């Protein structure tokens, strides 16, 4: 269904749900801008829409950059206008989406190309975020929901299931995971949502509203009953990443009455998903990014969550409220 263009003009500020996490987000924002200054001057993104076009959002992004001349460091703020467009996935988005999902399963070698193909082929549910008239066709966000049962014979889904079952070490959860990936797979959606770290948080409600609206429409608009039923999800599985305070640092924190958080969420919406999840588990990642010293007491972990579809309306409300309050 066609979308009405969405237009906003505002300053961008990183969003996290605690003061400590927000400081980490600010550091990550600065780091990302230093590495990809050109990309953020030409920011283009896209939300689920139909092939006729995508929703439009305009933002003035406040970019903080730090550069040093001689021994002095000079900090400056810069407002950069950006138009964010939400489009249906297309074959030409392959390399951009694959880059975003490069570490989706940690350092595992798996059929990532086949996984990206599934996302791009499912145009009725899913979107990519771009900048208008970007010659590089850069992808800054991708969102989709893939039915585990519908794609159960695809190599990438078989490998993804095997990976999740291998990294789950929680005895009281592994049975639930097997059930959702096996017997109940026809009603379980893999919620894929990845983006660049500096994506303005004001876009998040539109991204998720668009996705879940498309899921709802697909249950009526798909050409066959089988396809319609493939979007009648009862559960969503989310695979994401967090930072977890390591044990010895946790003891030291209590002694020093430090304000570090037990968990720092890389994506702010994951905090809401985590709270609403029926069950979840974390696992250590083999790939560890070099981070700022504020994260020296943390280890990056994988996080897998199962969320009942009936909790999605609550998720959308809480996400919007959290961003409005920020």
Short mmCIF file of C-alpha atoms in Angstrom, two decimals:
data_model
loop_
_atom_site.label_atom_id
_atom_site.label_comp_id
_atom_site.label_asym_id
_atom_site.label_seq_id
_atom_site.Cartn_x
_atom_site.Cartn_y
_atom_site.Cartn_z
CA UNK A 1 0.00 0.00 0.00
CA UNK A 2 1.25 3.52 -0.74
CA UNK A 3 2.62 5.53 2.13
CA UNK A 4 2.02 9.14 2.86
CA UNK A 5 5.35 11.06 2.84
CA UNK A 6 6.69 11.69 6.34
CA UNK A 7 8.53 14.96 6.88
CA UNK A 8 10.41 16.12 9.95
CA UNK A 9 13.03 18.78 10.55
CA UNK A 10 14.87 18.46 13.82
CA UNK A 11 18.24 18.13 15.49
CA UNK A 12 19.53 14.61 15.79
CA UNK A 13 20.67 13.36 19.19
CA UNK A 14 21.75 9.78 19.94
CA UNK A 15 19.14 7.91 21.94
CA UNK A 16 19.69 5.40 24.72
CA UNK A 17 17.62 4.81 27.81
CA UNK A 18 20.13 5.62 30.57
CA UNK A 19 22.64 8.39 31.15
CA UNK A 20 25.58 5.98 30.97
CA UNK A 21 24.31 4.36 27.78
CA UNK A 22 23.74 7.77 26.22
CA UNK A 23 27.34 8.73 26.88
CA UNK A 24 28.43 5.56 25.09
CA UNK A 25 26.12 6.41 22.19
CA UNK A 26 27.66 9.88 21.93
CA UNK A 27 31.16 8.40 21.81
CA UNK A 28 30.10 5.92 19.15
CA UNK A 29 28.50 8.72 17.15
CA UNK A 30 31.69 10.74 17.18
CA UNK A 31 33.73 7.69 16.22
CA UNK A 32 31.44 6.84 13.33
CA UNK A 33 31.46 10.37 11.98
CA UNK A 34 35.24 10.44 12.06
CA UNK A 35 35.36 7.23 10.01
CA UNK A 36 32.52 8.06 7.61
CA UNK A 37 32.22 11.81 7.42
CA UNK A 38 31.18 11.84 3.77
CA UNK A 39 28.49 9.22 4.32
CA UNK A 40 26.78 11.31 6.95
CA UNK A 41 26.87 14.42 4.86
CA UNK A 42 24.96 12.50 2.23
CA UNK A 43 22.66 10.44 4.48
CA UNK A 44 19.99 8.45 2.67
CA UNK A 45 17.60 5.94 4.21
CA UNK A 46 14.40 4.08 3.50
CA UNK A 47 11.29 2.67 5.21
CA UNK A 48 8.90 -0.04 4.03
CA UNK A 49 6.91 1.30 1.13
CA UNK A 50 5.59 0.20 -2.22
CA UNK A 51 7.48 0.24 -5.49
CA UNK A 52 5.93 3.55 -6.44
CA UNK A 53 8.03 5.36 -3.90
CA UNK A 54 8.95 5.67 -0.25
CA UNK A 55 8.23 7.78 2.77
CA UNK A 56 10.38 10.88 3.14
CA UNK A 57 11.90 12.29 6.29
CA UNK A 58 14.03 15.40 6.51
CA UNK A 59 16.44 15.95 9.37
CA UNK A 60 19.08 18.43 10.35
CA UNK A 61 21.68 16.14 11.84
CA UNK A 62 23.87 17.57 14.58
CA UNK A 63 27.24 16.00 13.89
CA UNK A 64 29.94 16.27 16.52
CA UNK A 65 33.37 15.74 15.13
CA UNK A 66 36.74 15.98 16.81
CA UNK A 67 39.88 16.88 14.90
CA UNK A 68 43.29 17.77 16.24
CA UNK A 69 45.74 20.30 14.90
CA UNK A 70 49.25 20.06 16.32
CA UNK A 71 48.74 19.22 20.01
CA UNK A 72 45.38 20.90 20.37
CA UNK A 73 41.98 19.28 19.83
CA UNK A 74 39.23 21.34 18.29
CA UNK A 75 35.59 20.30 18.61
CA UNK A 76 32.84 21.74 16.48
CA UNK A 77 29.15 21.13 15.82
CA UNK A 78 27.71 21.00 12.36
CA UNK A 79 24.05 20.81 11.28
CA UNK A 80 23.69 18.75 8.13
CA UNK A 81 20.32 18.62 6.31
CA UNK A 82 19.39 15.07 5.29
CA UNK A 83 16.41 13.53 3.55
CA UNK A 84 15.63 9.98 4.59
CA UNK A 85 13.67 7.83 2.16
CA UNK A 86 12.09 4.44 2.83
CA UNK A 87 11.89 2.02 -0.10
CA UNK A 88 11.05 -1.56 -0.93
CA UNK A 89 14.17 -3.72 -1.16
CA UNK A 90 15.58 -4.19 -4.68
CA UNK A 91 18.35 -6.35 -6.19
CA UNK A 92 20.66 -3.35 -6.51
CA UNK A 93 20.60 -3.02 -2.70
CA UNK A 94 22.44 -6.33 -2.31
CA UNK A 95 25.93 -5.06 -1.45
CA UNK A 96 24.68 -2.34 0.90
CA UNK A 97 22.47 -4.75 2.85
CA UNK A 98 25.19 -7.41 2.95
CA UNK A 99 27.61 -4.88 4.41
CA UNK A 100 25.14 -3.98 7.18
CA UNK A 101 24.64 -7.67 8.02
CA UNK A 102 28.30 -8.70 7.76
CA UNK A 103 28.56 -9.71 11.43
CA UNK A 104 24.91 -10.76 11.92
CA UNK A 105 26.08 -14.23 13.06
CA UNK A 106 29.32 -13.10 14.66
CA UNK A 107 32.31 -14.51 12.76
CA UNK A 108 30.49 -17.57 11.39
CA UNK A 109 30.98 -18.39 7.74
CA UNK A 110 27.49 -18.99 6.41
CA UNK A 111 25.28 -18.28 3.42
CA UNK A 112 24.99 -14.56 4.08
CA UNK A 113 24.47 -13.86 0.37
CA UNK A 114 21.48 -16.20 0.33
CA UNK A 115 20.14 -14.52 3.46
CA UNK A 116 20.37 -11.09 1.82
CA UNK A 117 18.64 -12.48 -1.27
CA UNK A 118 15.67 -13.62 0.85
CA UNK A 119 15.34 -10.14 2.34
CA UNK A 120 15.50 -8.43 -1.05
CA UNK A 121 13.09 -10.86 -2.72
CA UNK A 122 10.42 -10.29 -0.06
CA UNK A 123 9.25 -6.88 -1.22
CA UNK A 124 5.79 -6.87 0.41
CA UNK A 125 7.24 -6.88 3.93
CA UNK A 126 10.55 -5.13 4.52
CA UNK A 127 12.38 -1.94 3.63
CA UNK A 128 15.71 -0.23 3.20
CA UNK A 129 16.56 3.35 4.14
CA UNK A 130 18.50 5.54 1.73
CA UNK A 131 19.22 9.14 0.87
CA UNK A 132 17.48 10.73 -2.07
CA UNK A 133 19.61 11.03 -5.23
CA UNK A 134 22.57 9.25 -3.64
CA UNK A 135 24.76 8.14 -6.53
CA UNK A 136 26.41 5.50 -4.34
CA UNK A 137 23.01 3.95 -3.51
CA UNK A 138 24.10 3.67 0.13
CA UNK A 139 21.98 1.58 2.49
CA UNK A 140 21.73 2.94 6.03
CA UNK A 141 19.06 0.67 7.45
CA UNK A 142 17.34 -2.60 6.60
CA UNK A 143 14.28 -4.11 8.27
CA UNK A 144 12.35 -7.28 7.47
CA UNK A 145 10.45 -10.23 8.96
CA UNK A 146 11.17 -13.68 7.51
CA UNK A 147 8.98 -16.70 8.27
CA UNK A 148 11.10 -19.59 9.58
CA UNK A 149 8.68 -22.16 8.21
CA UNK A 150 8.33 -20.62 4.76
CA UNK A 151 12.09 -20.54 4.26
CA UNK A 152 12.96 -23.66 6.28
CA UNK A 153 14.70 -25.40 3.36
CA UNK A 154 16.91 -22.46 2.43
CA UNK A 155 20.57 -23.04 3.22
CA UNK A 156 20.95 -19.73 5.07
CA UNK A 157 17.98 -20.43 7.37
CA UNK A 158 19.20 -23.96 8.09
CA UNK A 159 22.62 -22.55 9.02
CA UNK A 160 21.09 -19.77 11.10
CA UNK A 161 18.98 -22.26 13.08
CA UNK A 162 22.04 -24.46 13.67
CA UNK A 163 24.01 -21.46 14.88
CA UNK A 164 21.30 -20.36 17.36
CA UNK A 165 20.92 -23.86 18.77
CA UNK A 166 24.70 -24.15 19.17
CA UNK A 167 25.19 -20.86 21.04
CA UNK A 168 22.21 -21.38 23.37
CA UNK A 169 23.65 -22.80 26.60
CA UNK A 170 20.57 -22.18 28.75
CA UNK A 171 19.01 -25.55 29.61
CA UNK A 172 15.67 -24.00 30.52
CA UNK A 173 15.50 -22.13 27.19
CA UNK A 174 16.91 -24.54 24.60
CA UNK A 175 13.63 -26.49 24.49
CA UNK A 176 11.64 -23.33 23.74
CA UNK A 177 14.13 -22.36 21.07
CA UNK A 178 13.90 -25.78 19.40
CA UNK A 179 10.11 -25.54 19.44
CA UNK A 180 10.02 -22.14 17.74
CA UNK A 181 12.62 -23.14 15.16
CA UNK A 182 11.01 -26.51 14.50
CA UNK A 183 7.43 -27.51 15.19
CA UNK A 184 6.13 -23.93 15.52
CA UNK A 185 8.36 -22.42 12.81
CA UNK A 186 5.40 -21.70 10.48
CA UNK A 187 4.17 -19.01 12.89
CA UNK A 188 7.57 -17.55 13.88
CA UNK A 189 9.17 -14.54 12.21
CA UNK A 190 12.85 -13.63 12.26
CA UNK A 191 12.83 -9.89 12.88
CA UNK A 192 15.86 -8.44 11.07
CA UNK A 193 16.68 -4.80 11.84
CA UNK A 194 20.17 -3.41 11.28
CA UNK A 195 21.40 0.09 10.58
CA UNK A 196 24.30 2.50 10.89
CA UNK A 197 24.84 3.65 14.45
CA UNK A 198 24.08 7.31 13.71
CA UNK A 199 20.61 6.73 12.34
CA UNK A 200 18.43 9.46 13.92
CA UNK A 201 16.32 7.82 16.63
CA UNK A 202 13.30 9.83 15.48
CA UNK A 203 13.13 7.44 12.51
CA UNK A 204 12.72 4.32 14.65
CA UNK A 205 8.95 4.52 15.28
CA UNK A 206 8.37 4.99 11.54
CA UNK A 207 10.63 2.05 10.70
CA UNK A 208 8.82 -0.31 13.05
CA UNK A 209 5.34 1.08 12.39
CA UNK A 210 5.98 0.56 8.69
CA UNK A 211 7.22 -2.99 9.14
CA UNK A 212 4.37 -4.19 11.35
CA UNK A 213 1.78 -2.41 9.20
CA UNK A 214 3.13 -4.32 6.22
CA UNK A 215 2.95 -7.59 8.15
CA UNK A 216 -0.70 -6.86 8.91
CA UNK A 217 -1.49 -5.89 5.31
CA UNK A 218 0.23 -9.01 4.00
CA UNK A 219 -2.21 -11.24 5.91
CA UNK A 220 -4.93 -9.84 3.65
CA UNK A 221 -3.20 -8.65 0.48
CA UNK A 222 -0.93 -11.57 -0.43
CA UNK A 223 -2.24 -13.42 -3.51
CA UNK A 224 -2.61 -16.86 -1.87
CA UNK A 225 -3.91 -18.08 1.47
CA UNK A 226 -0.61 -19.83 2.11
CA UNK A 227 1.33 -16.58 1.74
CA UNK A 228 -1.20 -14.70 3.85
CA UNK A 229 -0.84 -17.27 6.63
CA UNK A 230 2.96 -17.01 6.47
CA UNK A 231 2.66 -13.52 7.96
CA UNK A 232 0.31 -14.49 10.79
CA UNK A 233 3.16 -14.52 13.28
CA UNK A 234 2.68 -15.64 16.86
CA UNK A 235 6.29 -15.01 17.84
CA UNK A 236 9.24 -12.97 16.62
CA UNK A 237 12.86 -13.92 17.21
CA UNK A 238 15.36 -11.06 17.38
CA UNK A 239 19.12 -11.60 17.08
CA UNK A 240 21.07 -8.57 18.28
CA UNK A 241 24.11 -7.41 20.28
CA UNK A 242 24.63 -5.84 23.68
CA UNK A 243 27.50 -4.88 25.96
CA UNK A 244 27.56 -6.77 29.26
CA UNK A 245 29.52 -5.76 32.33
CA UNK A 246 32.09 -8.48 33.01
CA UNK A 247 31.94 -10.20 36.42
CA UNK A 248 35.12 -8.88 38.03
CA UNK A 249 34.22 -5.36 36.92
CA UNK A 250 30.76 -5.85 38.42
CA UNK A 251 32.28 -6.55 41.85
CA UNK A 252 34.54 -3.53 41.57
CA UNK A 253 31.57 -1.40 40.53
CA UNK A 254 29.66 -2.34 43.67
CA UNK A 255 32.69 -1.54 45.83
CA UNK A 256 33.17 1.84 44.23
CA UNK A 257 29.45 2.56 43.90
CA UNK A 258 30.04 3.20 40.21
CA UNK A 259 27.16 4.09 37.90
CA UNK A 260 27.97 1.65 35.10
CA UNK A 261 24.99 -0.26 33.73
CA UNK A 262 24.81 -4.07 33.81
CA UNK A 263 23.81 -4.01 30.12
CA UNK A 264 24.38 -1.37 27.47
CA UNK A 265 22.05 -1.81 24.51
CA UNK A 266 23.59 -1.09 21.12
CA UNK A 267 20.12 -0.44 19.72
CA UNK A 268 17.78 1.38 22.14
CA UNK A 269 14.69 -0.54 21.03
CA UNK A 270 16.35 -3.77 22.18
CA UNK A 271 15.88 -2.66 25.78
CA UNK A 272 12.12 -2.65 25.21
CA UNK A 273 12.20 -5.94 23.32
CA UNK A 274 14.23 -7.46 26.15
CA UNK A 275 11.77 -6.33 28.80
CA UNK A 276 8.81 -7.68 26.81
CA UNK A 277 10.46 -10.93 25.72
CA UNK A 278 9.06 -14.31 26.80
CA UNK A 279 12.62 -15.57 27.10
CA UNK A 280 16.11 -14.55 26.04
CA UNK A 281 19.71 -15.65 26.23
CA UNK A 282 23.09 -14.10 25.57
CA UNK A 283 26.31 -15.63 24.29
CA UNK A 284 29.91 -14.40 23.94
CA UNK A 285 30.96 -13.12 20.53
CA UNK A 286 34.22 -14.15 18.93
CA UNK A 287 34.54 -10.81 17.15
CA UNK A 288 35.20 -8.00 19.60
CA UNK A 289 35.33 -4.41 18.42
CA UNK A 290 37.97 -2.06 19.76
CA UNK A 291 35.98 0.44 21.78
CA UNK A 292 36.49 3.57 23.87
CA UNK A 293 37.89 3.23 27.37
CA UNK A 294 34.38 3.75 28.82
CA UNK A 295 33.66 0.19 27.65
CA UNK A 296 36.84 -1.35 29.05
CA UNK A 297 34.83 -3.30 31.65
CA UNK A 298 32.36 -4.63 29.09
CA UNK A 299 32.24 -7.55 26.70
CA UNK A 300 30.18 -7.48 23.53
CA UNK A 301 27.64 -10.31 23.56
CA UNK A 302 25.07 -11.73 21.21
CA UNK A 303 21.47 -11.45 22.42
CA UNK A 304 18.59 -13.63 21.23
CA UNK A 305 15.03 -12.75 22.27
CA UNK A 306 11.60 -14.27 21.66
CA UNK A 307 8.71 -11.78 21.66
CA UNK A 308 5.04 -12.67 21.42
CA UNK A 309 3.35 -10.95 18.48
CA UNK A 310 0.68 -9.74 20.90
CA UNK A 311 3.31 -7.58 22.64
CA UNK A 312 4.18 -5.61 19.50
CA UNK A 313 1.57 -2.89 20.07
CA UNK A 314 3.04 -2.32 23.54
CA UNK A 315 6.53 -2.23 22.04
CA UNK A 316 5.51 0.45 19.51
CA UNK A 317 3.88 2.59 22.20
CA UNK A 318 6.86 2.37 24.53
CA UNK A 319 9.33 3.07 21.73
CA UNK A 320 7.48 6.22 20.68
CA UNK A 321 7.11 7.39 24.28
CA UNK A 322 10.81 6.86 25.02
CA UNK A 323 11.85 8.86 21.98
CA UNK A 324 9.34 11.64 22.64
CA UNK A 325 10.61 11.93 26.20
CA UNK A 326 14.20 12.20 24.97
#
